[in-house]
């Protein structure tokens, strides 16, 4: 606790207050189940750890710095009091003990601990009160140790988890609520409830609905189902033909056949890879001050798409991403897969410290593996033993030791037959042209400097010396540095130098390398250059230490590679009569650590890993998981609403060979998934289950950012279905594209879109993801940033979304393309409207809707005849203004925008008739309807 108040007047006030504070203490103790509890054991297991965590920082840890001389480390110290001599502990009289009064916070002038975050809970306060009331027993050290060793404390239904060694005194003896350890407990094989439902999922769901007195909604209509299933599995709306085929098939197998067709689509892998890449944090650039390109990251993205399309068993998927290079370094696919380990933001330059950037990677990959595969954020145990979960700091660094020999490298990996190499030569030629121009401009500035140097030598009658030679001479024997150059020359030369750095990195995109790793001794690598494997890997493995406070400069105990010790500990607790191994012994050598760790993750009895992936798949179908926090199965995460169902699904998943497609098929054929989003007693249902935790109805969801963009492209007829390959660049808001994007010492080149529509109009998963420049249209619809693993996307409702869908050039271009495609396909206006609504909403218009649309078109045609649009020209250059970093002087330069010299734009409003523009306005309204951007 903080400084103990010891003025006599305050103590007198406190003692006077005790009568007011004496309420039915026994009532609180009864509520907490304390009656009859052994007070000595309570002290050892609960009160002493409480004092240690809440009070000793100021009143015990440092004997030389005890606040107000008030020492809480012993009973004698409490009875002796501090500087005032007034005892804070009156055994048998909790309400008169200043220690309790302060901890209760009932006196606004006397509250300890002083921070709201540290305030004692009702349970903790009751335990402190009970201990004092029972005479405040304080056993000596030997008795204290004996009580701990007995391990027979079970107050409040809490259990102790025997993990590896703790750093904090008493932490290893902490007790946890069993419900907080649900994810760590061994997997169960629950029986399917016997009720009116034959489908296992429905049987579990109905059991909970019945317990809550809720009735399920009816099945959704077939149009709703085909649209729901198509977006869920492909991220695209169904075609008119697909809708007609499904609606016409009245057999019982119509819906299962639909699911099978969608699962067989290659676009399935694009949709579900996108979900995985949200968690893996995929990006095509490093982030930080330079945001350097990651030229080969696209190969990892395509590996994930292929893996989902192939229905690669999830346990194999784990092994390949964590240790593909250790499985078989001769297979390019295995090297590409380990790009997962490098997906986080990272940078090392001459301005950073190698030890810190190396530790940044180790911390990043440790937490990423925890969140992605275990659904446990491990970062909370980096500086101290975990506050809420049975994860000691030692476990954190033991897992980190698994990656201690993992080093970065772009590794040679021949292109695979299934990889798309289209556009490489064209883009490579463009970058080579930019490099050539930048080098010529560099030479021009250098020639200007050398001309001034020659003049300097001539004026003094001295022989000319080239720059490299003269720089070795004393300053008074050579021309001044930068002689003959203006501030513009100096600043622009640095811009060119930076531009050449980034362009040469981007050239690597067209070479057969994998963004990968290898096992080897520690070495320093820099972001600016491609990272290659050294020819020789001599050296010893890098040791791993527990870092005090997480600081690389405060190493403590050395640790060896290991796993989460809580998992075998929980298995031993629940299956005490079985022989439970303590987990795999992971190699201390240079090779094989990650593969051994990955095999542990991929075991069929690993409860965290299996619950994690099954919960994620459920989440993407229903909007939230059975356990809502998919990245946090710990005590602070939401508990599962249907834990038995989750474990049953895990058993099914493993029994199906870890097949994610089999899990889709099971989930989507359930009545629970096929329910309508409406209900006969919707108001009463919302009151009884406001968050739809029990799934009486299907929760509507807004399409995610990429689904909105991709659906608009598909409906408009512009979507290029080509799969895989190097990233493409769609058009973005021109102001954003041209704004100065500052990088270290310079400004990044302006964003220039791909030159042709068929390149720009590909699915969003193939668009370039720059950490320093998010796509504005996708960002406004909640595309997550790639720096943190995205647990679940938010679905905010903000005004910029309406502006984007209704007013942006991107949305209008899609609407205009849609209108022109309808006019090409249908000569009569009513046919255009009929086909348009079938494509955008998957249903024909009603008679009333048709008349409203016709009237709107007539009005807008008249408007557009009177208001022709202005033509817009794409800029061919942009003027940049900066300050030269060494002198602080301003300078300007012109950046050429070469892409727009041979640019093929989308069709624009000024190129079409008033009738086309009017129909485009209507198409734009269709895109803005909830029926288009929501799934019901």
mmCIF file with all atom_site columns, C-alpha atoms in Angstrom, residues 242-423:
data_model
loop_
_atom_site.group_PDB
_atom_site.id
_atom_site.type_symbol
_atom_site.label_atom_id
_atom_site.label_alt_id
_atom_site.label_comp_id
_atom_site.label_asym_id
_atom_site.label_entity_id
_atom_site.label_seq_id
_atom_site.pdbx_PDB_ins_code
_atom_site.Cartn_x
_atom_site.Cartn_y
_atom_site.Cartn_z
_atom_site.occupancy
_atom_site.B_iso_or_equiv
_atom_site.pdbx_formal_charge
_atom_site.auth_seq_id
_atom_site.auth_comp_id
_atom_site.auth_asym_id
_atom_site.auth_atom_id
_atom_site.pdbx_PDB_model_num
ATOM 1   C CA . UNK A 1 242 ? -26.692 -20.465 -59.588 1.00 0.00 ? 242 UNK A CA 1
ATOM 2   C CA . UNK A 1 243 ? -29.762 -18.904 -57.988 1.00 0.00 ? 243 UNK A CA 1
ATOM 3   C CA . UNK A 1 244 ? -32.100 -20.304 -60.616 1.00 0.00 ? 244 UNK A CA 1
ATOM 4   C CA . UNK A 1 245 ? -30.565 -23.778 -60.380 1.00 0.00 ? 245 UNK A CA 1
ATOM 5   C CA . UNK A 1 246 ? -30.891 -23.877 -56.616 1.00 0.00 ? 246 UNK A CA 1
ATOM 6   C CA . UNK A 1 247 ? -34.426 -22.487 -56.546 1.00 0.00 ? 247 UNK A CA 1
ATOM 7   C CA . UNK A 1 248 ? -35.540 -24.965 -59.177 1.00 0.00 ? 248 UNK A CA 1
ATOM 8   C CA . UNK A 1 249 ? -34.113 -27.995 -57.365 1.00 0.00 ? 249 UNK A CA 1
ATOM 9   C CA . UNK A 1 250 ? -36.813 -29.131 -54.956 1.00 0.00 ? 250 UNK A CA 1
ATOM 10  C CA . UNK A 1 251 ? -35.006 -32.285 -53.818 1.00 0.00 ? 251 UNK A CA 1
ATOM 11  C CA . UNK A 1 252 ? -33.768 -32.798 -50.272 1.00 0.00 ? 252 UNK A CA 1
ATOM 12  C CA . UNK A 1 253 ? -30.219 -32.848 -51.639 1.00 0.00 ? 253 UNK A CA 1
ATOM 13  C CA . UNK A 1 254 ? -30.474 -29.401 -53.226 1.00 0.00 ? 254 UNK A CA 1
ATOM 14  C CA . UNK A 1 255 ? -28.864 -27.602 -50.309 1.00 0.00 ? 255 UNK A CA 1
ATOM 15  C CA . UNK A 1 256 ? -26.083 -30.158 -49.558 1.00 0.00 ? 256 UNK A CA 1
ATOM 16  C CA . UNK A 1 257 ? -25.224 -30.149 -53.287 1.00 0.00 ? 257 UNK A CA 1
ATOM 17  C CA . UNK A 1 258 ? -25.015 -26.348 -53.186 1.00 0.00 ? 258 UNK A CA 1
ATOM 18  C CA . UNK A 1 259 ? -22.562 -26.506 -50.273 1.00 0.00 ? 259 UNK A CA 1
ATOM 19  C CA . UNK A 1 260 ? -20.441 -29.089 -52.105 1.00 0.00 ? 260 UNK A CA 1
ATOM 20  C CA . UNK A 1 261 ? -20.313 -26.936 -55.253 1.00 0.00 ? 261 UNK A CA 1
ATOM 21  C CA . UNK A 1 262 ? -19.265 -23.882 -53.274 1.00 0.00 ? 262 UNK A CA 1
ATOM 22  C CA . UNK A 1 263 ? -16.582 -25.820 -51.369 1.00 0.00 ? 263 UNK A CA 1
ATOM 23  C CA . UNK A 1 264 ? -15.208 -27.081 -54.691 1.00 0.00 ? 264 UNK A CA 1
ATOM 24  C CA . UNK A 1 265 ? -14.915 -23.555 -56.089 1.00 0.00 ? 265 UNK A CA 1
ATOM 25  C CA . UNK A 1 266 ? -11.336 -22.183 -56.278 1.00 0.00 ? 266 UNK A CA 1
ATOM 26  C CA . UNK A 1 267 ? -12.743 -18.940 -54.895 1.00 0.00 ? 267 UNK A CA 1
ATOM 27  C CA . UNK A 1 268 ? -13.365 -20.749 -51.599 1.00 0.00 ? 268 UNK A CA 1
ATOM 28  C CA . UNK A 1 269 ? -9.627  -20.640 -50.894 1.00 0.00 ? 269 UNK A CA 1
ATOM 29  C CA . UNK A 1 270 ? -9.517  -16.905 -51.572 1.00 0.00 ? 270 UNK A CA 1
ATOM 30  C CA . UNK A 1 271 ? -12.254 -16.209 -49.030 1.00 0.00 ? 271 UNK A CA 1
ATOM 31  C CA . UNK A 1 272 ? -10.949 -18.432 -46.259 1.00 0.00 ? 272 UNK A CA 1
ATOM 32  C CA . UNK A 1 273 ? -7.309  -17.517 -46.812 1.00 0.00 ? 273 UNK A CA 1
ATOM 33  C CA . UNK A 1 274 ? -8.368  -13.931 -46.204 1.00 0.00 ? 274 UNK A CA 1
ATOM 34  C CA . UNK A 1 275 ? -9.657  -14.907 -42.767 1.00 0.00 ? 275 UNK A CA 1
ATOM 35  C CA . UNK A 1 276 ? -6.377  -16.653 -41.974 1.00 0.00 ? 276 UNK A CA 1
ATOM 36  C CA . UNK A 1 277 ? -4.296  -13.731 -43.249 1.00 0.00 ? 277 UNK A CA 1
ATOM 37  C CA . UNK A 1 278 ? -6.194  -11.434 -40.859 1.00 0.00 ? 278 UNK A CA 1
ATOM 38  C CA . UNK A 1 279 ? -4.801  -13.494 -37.994 1.00 0.00 ? 279 UNK A CA 1
ATOM 39  C CA . UNK A 1 280 ? -1.363  -14.045 -39.561 1.00 0.00 ? 280 UNK A CA 1
ATOM 40  C CA . UNK A 1 281 ? -1.047  -10.250 -40.238 1.00 0.00 ? 281 UNK A CA 1
ATOM 41  C CA . UNK A 1 282 ? -0.217  -10.503 -43.928 1.00 0.00 ? 282 UNK A CA 1
ATOM 42  C CA . UNK A 1 283 ? 1.269   -7.404  -45.575 1.00 0.00 ? 283 UNK A CA 1
ATOM 43  C CA . UNK A 1 284 ? 3.497   -6.628  -48.562 1.00 0.00 ? 284 UNK A CA 1
ATOM 44  C CA . UNK A 1 285 ? 5.691   -4.223  -46.609 1.00 0.00 ? 285 UNK A CA 1
ATOM 45  C CA . UNK A 1 286 ? 7.709   -4.126  -43.386 1.00 0.00 ? 286 UNK A CA 1
ATOM 46  C CA . UNK A 1 287 ? 6.120   -1.141  -41.669 1.00 0.00 ? 287 UNK A CA 1
ATOM 47  C CA . UNK A 1 288 ? 8.025   1.218   -39.364 1.00 0.00 ? 288 UNK A CA 1
ATOM 48  C CA . UNK A 1 289 ? 9.931   4.265   -40.638 1.00 0.00 ? 289 UNK A CA 1
ATOM 49  C CA . UNK A 1 290 ? 10.884  2.917   -44.077 1.00 0.00 ? 290 UNK A CA 1
ATOM 50  C CA . UNK A 1 291 ? 8.016   0.560   -44.849 1.00 0.00 ? 291 UNK A CA 1
ATOM 51  C CA . UNK A 1 292 ? 10.281  -1.384  -47.181 1.00 0.00 ? 292 UNK A CA 1
ATOM 52  C CA . UNK A 1 293 ? 8.649   -3.755  -49.661 1.00 0.00 ? 293 UNK A CA 1
ATOM 53  C CA . UNK A 1 294 ? 8.433   -7.476  -48.975 1.00 0.00 ? 294 UNK A CA 1
ATOM 54  C CA . UNK A 1 295 ? 8.892   -8.621  -52.570 1.00 0.00 ? 295 UNK A CA 1
ATOM 55  C CA . UNK A 1 296 ? 8.140   -12.314 -52.007 1.00 0.00 ? 296 UNK A CA 1
ATOM 56  C CA . UNK A 1 297 ? 5.383   -12.154 -49.372 1.00 0.00 ? 297 UNK A CA 1
ATOM 57  C CA . UNK A 1 298 ? 2.762   -12.767 -52.092 1.00 0.00 ? 298 UNK A CA 1
ATOM 58  C CA . UNK A 1 299 ? 3.964   -16.368 -52.377 1.00 0.00 ? 299 UNK A CA 1
ATOM 59  C CA . UNK A 1 300 ? 2.924   -17.022 -48.761 1.00 0.00 ? 300 UNK A CA 1
ATOM 60  C CA . UNK A 1 301 ? -0.504  -15.505 -49.485 1.00 0.00 ? 301 UNK A CA 1
ATOM 61  C CA . UNK A 1 302 ? -0.952  -17.856 -52.447 1.00 0.00 ? 302 UNK A CA 1
ATOM 62  C CA . UNK A 1 303 ? 0.316   -20.813 -50.400 1.00 0.00 ? 303 UNK A CA 1
ATOM 63  C CA . UNK A 1 304 ? -2.480  -20.183 -47.888 1.00 0.00 ? 304 UNK A CA 1
ATOM 64  C CA . UNK A 1 305 ? -5.083  -19.989 -50.690 1.00 0.00 ? 305 UNK A CA 1
ATOM 65  C CA . UNK A 1 306 ? -3.864  -23.281 -52.144 1.00 0.00 ? 306 UNK A CA 1
ATOM 66  C CA . UNK A 1 307 ? -3.869  -24.914 -48.719 1.00 0.00 ? 307 UNK A CA 1
ATOM 67  C CA . UNK A 1 308 ? -7.528  -24.071 -48.138 1.00 0.00 ? 308 UNK A CA 1
ATOM 68  C CA . UNK A 1 309 ? -8.561  -25.145 -51.622 1.00 0.00 ? 309 UNK A CA 1
ATOM 69  C CA . UNK A 1 310 ? -6.740  -28.448 -51.178 1.00 0.00 ? 310 UNK A CA 1
ATOM 70  C CA . UNK A 1 311 ? -8.375  -28.905 -47.762 1.00 0.00 ? 311 UNK A CA 1
ATOM 71  C CA . UNK A 1 312 ? -4.936  -29.463 -46.316 1.00 0.00 ? 312 UNK A CA 1
ATOM 72  C CA . UNK A 1 313 ? -5.322  -31.107 -42.887 1.00 0.00 ? 313 UNK A CA 1
ATOM 73  C CA . UNK A 1 314 ? -4.977  -28.386 -40.281 1.00 0.00 ? 314 UNK A CA 1
ATOM 74  C CA . UNK A 1 315 ? -2.312  -30.283 -38.328 1.00 0.00 ? 315 UNK A CA 1
ATOM 75  C CA . UNK A 1 316 ? -0.167  -30.384 -41.483 1.00 0.00 ? 316 UNK A CA 1
ATOM 76  C CA . UNK A 1 317 ? -0.891  -26.682 -42.067 1.00 0.00 ? 317 UNK A CA 1
ATOM 77  C CA . UNK A 1 318 ? 0.539   -25.954 -38.608 1.00 0.00 ? 318 UNK A CA 1
ATOM 78  C CA . UNK A 1 319 ? 3.688   -27.992 -39.218 1.00 0.00 ? 319 UNK A CA 1
ATOM 79  C CA . UNK A 1 320 ? 4.416   -26.350 -42.564 1.00 0.00 ? 320 UNK A CA 1
ATOM 80  C CA . UNK A 1 321 ? 4.012   -22.763 -41.382 1.00 0.00 ? 321 UNK A CA 1
ATOM 81  C CA . UNK A 1 322 ? 6.119   -23.192 -38.260 1.00 0.00 ? 322 UNK A CA 1
ATOM 82  C CA . UNK A 1 323 ? 8.745   -25.585 -39.580 1.00 0.00 ? 323 UNK A CA 1
ATOM 83  C CA . UNK A 1 324 ? 8.422   -26.174 -43.319 1.00 0.00 ? 324 UNK A CA 1
ATOM 84  C CA . UNK A 1 325 ? 12.138  -25.535 -43.796 1.00 0.00 ? 325 UNK A CA 1
ATOM 85  C CA . UNK A 1 326 ? 12.908  -28.199 -41.196 1.00 0.00 ? 326 UNK A CA 1
ATOM 86  C CA . UNK A 1 327 ? 10.491  -30.681 -42.815 1.00 0.00 ? 327 UNK A CA 1
ATOM 87  C CA . UNK A 1 328 ? 12.074  -30.501 -46.286 1.00 0.00 ? 328 UNK A CA 1
ATOM 88  C CA . UNK A 1 329 ? 14.184  -27.485 -47.354 1.00 0.00 ? 329 UNK A CA 1
ATOM 89  C CA . UNK A 1 330 ? 14.363  -28.856 -50.913 1.00 0.00 ? 330 UNK A CA 1
ATOM 90  C CA . UNK A 1 331 ? 10.639  -28.238 -51.466 1.00 0.00 ? 331 UNK A CA 1
ATOM 91  C CA . UNK A 1 332 ? 9.818   -24.609 -52.385 1.00 0.00 ? 332 UNK A CA 1
ATOM 92  C CA . UNK A 1 333 ? 6.331   -24.952 -50.887 1.00 0.00 ? 333 UNK A CA 1
ATOM 93  C CA . UNK A 1 334 ? 7.828   -25.707 -47.471 1.00 0.00 ? 334 UNK A CA 1
ATOM 94  C CA . UNK A 1 335 ? 10.104  -22.659 -47.584 1.00 0.00 ? 335 UNK A CA 1
ATOM 95  C CA . UNK A 1 336 ? 7.230   -20.427 -48.701 1.00 0.00 ? 336 UNK A CA 1
ATOM 96  C CA . UNK A 1 337 ? 5.000   -21.678 -45.851 1.00 0.00 ? 337 UNK A CA 1
ATOM 97  C CA . UNK A 1 338 ? 7.397   -20.429 -43.167 1.00 0.00 ? 338 UNK A CA 1
ATOM 98  C CA . UNK A 1 339 ? 6.734   -16.886 -44.312 1.00 0.00 ? 339 UNK A CA 1
ATOM 99  C CA . UNK A 1 340 ? 4.157   -17.000 -41.497 1.00 0.00 ? 340 UNK A CA 1
ATOM 100 C CA . UNK A 1 341 ? 6.983   -16.532 -38.987 1.00 0.00 ? 341 UNK A CA 1
ATOM 101 C CA . UNK A 1 342 ? 7.991   -13.226 -40.616 1.00 0.00 ? 342 UNK A CA 1
ATOM 102 C CA . UNK A 1 343 ? 4.569   -11.698 -41.203 1.00 0.00 ? 343 UNK A CA 1
ATOM 103 C CA . UNK A 1 344 ? 4.777   -9.249  -38.301 1.00 0.00 ? 344 UNK A CA 1
ATOM 104 C CA . UNK A 1 345 ? 6.166   -5.716  -38.753 1.00 0.00 ? 345 UNK A CA 1
ATOM 105 C CA . UNK A 1 346 ? 9.955   -5.586  -38.506 1.00 0.00 ? 346 UNK A CA 1
ATOM 106 C CA . UNK A 1 347 ? 12.817  -3.292  -39.432 1.00 0.00 ? 347 UNK A CA 1
ATOM 107 C CA . UNK A 1 348 ? 16.503  -2.963  -38.670 1.00 0.00 ? 348 UNK A CA 1
ATOM 108 C CA . UNK A 1 349 ? 18.485  0.015   -39.940 1.00 0.00 ? 349 UNK A CA 1
ATOM 109 C CA . UNK A 1 350 ? 21.613  1.906   -38.983 1.00 0.00 ? 350 UNK A CA 1
ATOM 110 C CA . UNK A 1 351 ? 19.417  3.901   -36.580 1.00 0.00 ? 351 UNK A CA 1
ATOM 111 C CA . UNK A 1 352 ? 18.325  0.870   -34.535 1.00 0.00 ? 352 UNK A CA 1
ATOM 112 C CA . UNK A 1 353 ? 20.069  -1.462  -32.113 1.00 0.00 ? 353 UNK A CA 1
ATOM 113 C CA . UNK A 1 354 ? 20.523  -5.015  -33.370 1.00 0.00 ? 354 UNK A CA 1
ATOM 114 C CA . UNK A 1 355 ? 19.860  -6.649  -29.991 1.00 0.00 ? 355 UNK A CA 1
ATOM 115 C CA . UNK A 1 356 ? 16.582  -4.733  -29.658 1.00 0.00 ? 356 UNK A CA 1
ATOM 116 C CA . UNK A 1 357 ? 15.291  -5.470  -33.158 1.00 0.00 ? 357 UNK A CA 1
ATOM 117 C CA . UNK A 1 358 ? 16.205  -9.136  -32.738 1.00 0.00 ? 358 UNK A CA 1
ATOM 118 C CA . UNK A 1 359 ? 14.324  -9.263  -29.437 1.00 0.00 ? 359 UNK A CA 1
ATOM 119 C CA . UNK A 1 360 ? 11.407  -7.467  -31.065 1.00 0.00 ? 360 UNK A CA 1
ATOM 120 C CA . UNK A 1 361 ? 11.120  -10.322 -33.565 1.00 0.00 ? 361 UNK A CA 1
ATOM 121 C CA . UNK A 1 362 ? 11.372  -12.984 -30.850 1.00 0.00 ? 362 UNK A CA 1
ATOM 122 C CA . UNK A 1 363 ? 8.680   -11.303 -28.752 1.00 0.00 ? 363 UNK A CA 1
ATOM 123 C CA . UNK A 1 364 ? 6.510   -10.809 -31.814 1.00 0.00 ? 364 UNK A CA 1
ATOM 124 C CA . UNK A 1 365 ? 6.707   -14.389 -33.058 1.00 0.00 ? 365 UNK A CA 1
ATOM 125 C CA . UNK A 1 366 ? 6.181   -15.809 -29.549 1.00 0.00 ? 366 UNK A CA 1
ATOM 126 C CA . UNK A 1 367 ? 2.959   -13.862 -29.054 1.00 0.00 ? 367 UNK A CA 1
ATOM 127 C CA . UNK A 1 368 ? 1.826   -14.438 -32.631 1.00 0.00 ? 368 UNK A CA 1
ATOM 128 C CA . UNK A 1 369 ? 2.115   -18.207 -32.241 1.00 0.00 ? 369 UNK A CA 1
ATOM 129 C CA . UNK A 1 370 ? 0.203   -17.958 -28.963 1.00 0.00 ? 370 UNK A CA 1
ATOM 130 C CA . UNK A 1 371 ? -2.682  -15.942 -30.391 1.00 0.00 ? 371 UNK A CA 1
ATOM 131 C CA . UNK A 1 372 ? -2.858  -17.736 -33.736 1.00 0.00 ? 372 UNK A CA 1
ATOM 132 C CA . UNK A 1 373 ? -2.623  -21.387 -32.737 1.00 0.00 ? 373 UNK A CA 1
ATOM 133 C CA . UNK A 1 374 ? -3.334  -21.452 -28.995 1.00 0.00 ? 374 UNK A CA 1
ATOM 134 C CA . UNK A 1 375 ? -5.773  -18.530 -28.733 1.00 0.00 ? 375 UNK A CA 1
ATOM 135 C CA . UNK A 1 376 ? -3.719  -17.301 -25.791 1.00 0.00 ? 376 UNK A CA 1
ATOM 136 C CA . UNK A 1 377 ? -1.918  -13.914 -25.900 1.00 0.00 ? 377 UNK A CA 1
ATOM 137 C CA . UNK A 1 378 ? 1.463   -14.823 -24.449 1.00 0.00 ? 378 UNK A CA 1
ATOM 138 C CA . UNK A 1 379 ? 2.799   -11.268 -24.322 1.00 0.00 ? 379 UNK A CA 1
ATOM 139 C CA . UNK A 1 380 ? 1.193   -10.816 -20.910 1.00 0.00 ? 380 UNK A CA 1
ATOM 140 C CA . UNK A 1 381 ? 3.841   -13.147 -19.444 1.00 0.00 ? 381 UNK A CA 1
ATOM 141 C CA . UNK A 1 382 ? 6.832   -11.361 -21.019 1.00 0.00 ? 382 UNK A CA 1
ATOM 142 C CA . UNK A 1 383 ? 7.667   -9.102  -18.055 1.00 0.00 ? 383 UNK A CA 1
ATOM 143 C CA . UNK A 1 384 ? 6.086   -11.038 -15.184 1.00 0.00 ? 384 UNK A CA 1
ATOM 144 C CA . UNK A 1 385 ? 4.203   -14.201 -14.446 1.00 0.00 ? 385 UNK A CA 1
ATOM 145 C CA . UNK A 1 386 ? 0.765   -13.932 -16.038 1.00 0.00 ? 386 UNK A CA 1
ATOM 146 C CA . UNK A 1 387 ? -1.688  -11.952 -13.913 1.00 0.00 ? 387 UNK A CA 1
ATOM 147 C CA . UNK A 1 388 ? -4.699  -14.101 -14.763 1.00 0.00 ? 388 UNK A CA 1
ATOM 148 C CA . UNK A 1 389 ? -3.681  -17.346 -16.477 1.00 0.00 ? 389 UNK A CA 1
ATOM 149 C CA . UNK A 1 390 ? -1.377  -20.217 -15.434 1.00 0.00 ? 390 UNK A CA 1
ATOM 150 C CA . UNK A 1 391 ? 1.457   -19.045 -17.675 1.00 0.00 ? 391 UNK A CA 1
ATOM 151 C CA . UNK A 1 392 ? 4.682   -18.281 -15.815 1.00 0.00 ? 392 UNK A CA 1
ATOM 152 C CA . UNK A 1 393 ? 7.272   -16.012 -17.398 1.00 0.00 ? 393 UNK A CA 1
ATOM 153 C CA . UNK A 1 394 ? 9.507   -19.048 -17.689 1.00 0.00 ? 394 UNK A CA 1
ATOM 154 C CA . UNK A 1 395 ? 7.033   -20.669 -20.082 1.00 0.00 ? 395 UNK A CA 1
ATOM 155 C CA . UNK A 1 396 ? 7.008   -17.521 -22.216 1.00 0.00 ? 396 UNK A CA 1
ATOM 156 C CA . UNK A 1 397 ? 10.774  -17.632 -22.628 1.00 0.00 ? 397 UNK A CA 1
ATOM 157 C CA . UNK A 1 398 ? 10.838  -21.410 -23.049 1.00 0.00 ? 398 UNK A CA 1
ATOM 158 C CA . UNK A 1 399 ? 8.512   -21.007 -26.031 1.00 0.00 ? 399 UNK A CA 1
ATOM 159 C CA . UNK A 1 400 ? 10.633  -18.112 -27.220 1.00 0.00 ? 400 UNK A CA 1
ATOM 160 C CA . UNK A 1 401 ? 13.682  -20.386 -27.038 1.00 0.00 ? 401 UNK A CA 1
ATOM 161 C CA . UNK A 1 402 ? 12.025  -22.544 -29.706 1.00 0.00 ? 402 UNK A CA 1
ATOM 162 C CA . UNK A 1 403 ? 12.635  -19.662 -32.127 1.00 0.00 ? 403 UNK A CA 1
ATOM 163 C CA . UNK A 1 404 ? 16.054  -18.595 -30.806 1.00 0.00 ? 404 UNK A CA 1
ATOM 164 C CA . UNK A 1 405 ? 17.871  -20.278 -33.695 1.00 0.00 ? 405 UNK A CA 1
ATOM 165 C CA . UNK A 1 406 ? 15.395  -18.998 -36.320 1.00 0.00 ? 406 UNK A CA 1
ATOM 166 C CA . UNK A 1 407 ? 17.056  -16.517 -38.673 1.00 0.00 ? 407 UNK A CA 1
ATOM 167 C CA . UNK A 1 408 ? 15.645  -14.476 -41.558 1.00 0.00 ? 408 UNK A CA 1
ATOM 168 C CA . UNK A 1 409 ? 16.486  -15.280 -45.170 1.00 0.00 ? 409 UNK A CA 1
ATOM 169 C CA . UNK A 1 410 ? 15.097  -14.968 -48.663 1.00 0.00 ? 410 UNK A CA 1
ATOM 170 C CA . UNK A 1 411 ? 15.743  -18.527 -49.781 1.00 0.00 ? 411 UNK A CA 1
ATOM 171 C CA . UNK A 1 412 ? 15.987  -19.731 -53.346 1.00 0.00 ? 412 UNK A CA 1
ATOM 172 C CA . UNK A 1 413 ? 12.708  -21.446 -54.232 1.00 0.00 ? 413 UNK A CA 1
ATOM 173 C CA . UNK A 1 414 ? 11.916  -22.110 -57.908 1.00 0.00 ? 414 UNK A CA 1
ATOM 174 C CA . UNK A 1 415 ? 8.502   -20.944 -59.024 1.00 0.00 ? 415 UNK A CA 1
ATOM 175 C CA . UNK A 1 416 ? 5.870   -23.662 -58.814 1.00 0.00 ? 416 UNK A CA 1
ATOM 176 C CA . UNK A 1 417 ? 3.792   -24.724 -61.841 1.00 0.00 ? 417 UNK A CA 1
ATOM 177 C CA . UNK A 1 418 ? 0.635   -23.554 -60.046 1.00 0.00 ? 418 UNK A CA 1
ATOM 178 C CA . UNK A 1 419 ? 2.021   -20.069 -59.310 1.00 0.00 ? 419 UNK A CA 1
ATOM 179 C CA . UNK A 1 420 ? 0.788   -17.226 -61.509 1.00 0.00 ? 420 UNK A CA 1
ATOM 180 C CA . UNK A 1 421 ? 3.687   -15.265 -63.047 1.00 0.00 ? 421 UNK A CA 1
ATOM 181 C CA . UNK A 1 422 ? 1.584   -12.965 -65.241 1.00 0.00 ? 422 UNK A CA 1
ATOM 182 C CA . UNK A 1 423 ? 2.602   -9.304  -65.312 1.00 0.00 ? 423 UNK A CA 1
#
